[in-house]
GROMACS .gro file of C-alpha atoms in nm:
model
   77
    1MET     CA    1  -0.873  -1.047   0.949
    2GLN     CA    2  -0.541  -1.186   0.834
    3ILE     CA    3  -0.364  -1.034   0.537
    4TYR     CA    4  -0.131  -1.262   0.344
    5LEU     CA    5   0.118  -1.096   0.110
    6PRO     CA    6   0.409  -1.233  -0.090
    7GLN     CA    7   0.724  -1.247   0.122
    8ALA     CA    8   0.909  -0.989  -0.087
    9VAL     CA    9   0.622  -0.740  -0.054
   10ALA     CA   10   0.593  -0.796   0.321
   11ARG     CA   11   0.970  -0.748   0.368
   12ARG     CA   12   0.968  -0.419   0.177
   13MET     CA   13   0.667  -0.295   0.373
   14ARG     CA   14   0.834  -0.376   0.706
   15LYS     CA   15   1.141  -0.164   0.618
   16HIS     CA   16   0.957   0.166   0.573
   17ALA     CA   17   0.964   0.383   0.890
   18TYR     CA   18   0.606   0.508   0.846
   19LEU     CA   19   0.471   0.158   0.802
   20GLN     CA   20   0.663   0.034   1.107
   21SER     CA   21   0.496   0.297   1.324
   22ILE     CA   22   0.134   0.197   1.252
   23ASP     CA   23  -0.060  -0.121   1.315
   24ILE     CA   24  -0.192  -0.354   1.046
   25GLU     CA   25  -0.553  -0.236   1.087
   26LYS     CA   26  -0.453   0.113   0.971
   27LEU     CA   27  -0.219  -0.022   0.705
   28LYS     CA   28  -0.493  -0.207   0.518
   29ASP     CA   29  -0.651   0.129   0.427
   30ASN     CA   30  -0.334   0.263   0.260
   31PRO     CA   31  -0.320   0.265  -0.121
   32VAL     CA   32  -0.101   0.032  -0.328
   33CYS     CA   33   0.123   0.187  -0.593
   34PRO     CA   34   0.023   0.054  -0.938
   35ARG     CA   35   0.378   0.096  -1.068
   36CYS     CA   36   0.586  -0.089  -0.806
   37GLU     CA   37   0.314  -0.264  -0.600
   38ARG     CA   38   0.432  -0.123  -0.268
   39ALA     CA   39   0.229   0.043   0.005
   40ALA     CA   40   0.191   0.411  -0.075
   41LEU     CA   41   0.079   0.719   0.115
   42ARG     CA   42  -0.239   0.918   0.068
   43ASP     CA   43  -0.196   1.254  -0.102
   44LYS     CA   44  -0.408   1.564  -0.155
   45GLY     CA   45  -0.720   1.455  -0.336
   46TRP     CA   46  -0.742   1.111  -0.173
   47ALA     CA   47  -1.104   1.156  -0.062
   48GLU     CA   48  -1.233   1.260  -0.405
   49GLU     CA   49  -1.007   1.092  -0.660
   50LYS     CA   50  -0.799   0.835  -0.466
   51ILE     CA   51  -0.472   1.022  -0.535
   52GLY     CA   52  -0.167   0.871  -0.367
   53HIS     CA   53   0.208   0.919  -0.357
   54CYS     CA   54   0.461   0.633  -0.351
   55PRO     CA   55   0.770   0.709  -0.138
   56TYR     CA   56   0.966   0.435  -0.318
   57CYS     CA   57   0.932   0.504  -0.690
   58GLY     CA   58   0.791   0.860  -0.674
   59HIS     CA   59   0.470   0.781  -0.864
   60ARG     CA   60   0.191   1.026  -0.788
   61GLY     CA   61  -0.153   0.966  -0.927
   62PRO     CA   62  -0.473   0.763  -0.891
   63MET     CA   63  -0.436   0.454  -0.674
   64PRO     CA   64  -0.779   0.292  -0.648
   65VAL     CA   65  -0.665  -0.028  -0.470
   66THR     CA   66  -0.589  -0.042  -0.096
   67VAL     CA   67  -0.355  -0.289   0.075
   68GLY     CA   68  -0.655  -0.478   0.217
   69GLU     CA   69  -0.817  -0.520  -0.127
   70TYR     CA   70  -0.480  -0.604  -0.281
   71ALA     CA   71  -0.430  -0.893  -0.040
   72ALA     CA   72  -0.790  -1.014  -0.032
   73LYS     CA   73  -0.826  -1.031  -0.411
   74GLU     CA   74  -0.466  -1.157  -0.462
   75LEU     CA   75  -0.387  -0.885  -0.716
   76TYR     CA   76  -0.010  -0.920  -0.676
   77LYS     CA   77   0.199  -1.040  -0.969
   0.00000   0.00000   0.00000
């Protein structure tokens, strides 16, 4: 499966050390921050309530969309 993202989003995702260390198959299951639209990290409560934490903007809360869904449904602005 190929994931196509806007160039600016892909550039930002490539810069993060955590995201550089994992392959794209694992990345597509990470949440997307609803505030800044960047790949976020899972937080306590991910399994029950889809709670995530964004290392960029600091937003912590429900993040129901994953990177795979974000790309497949073209939810980016």
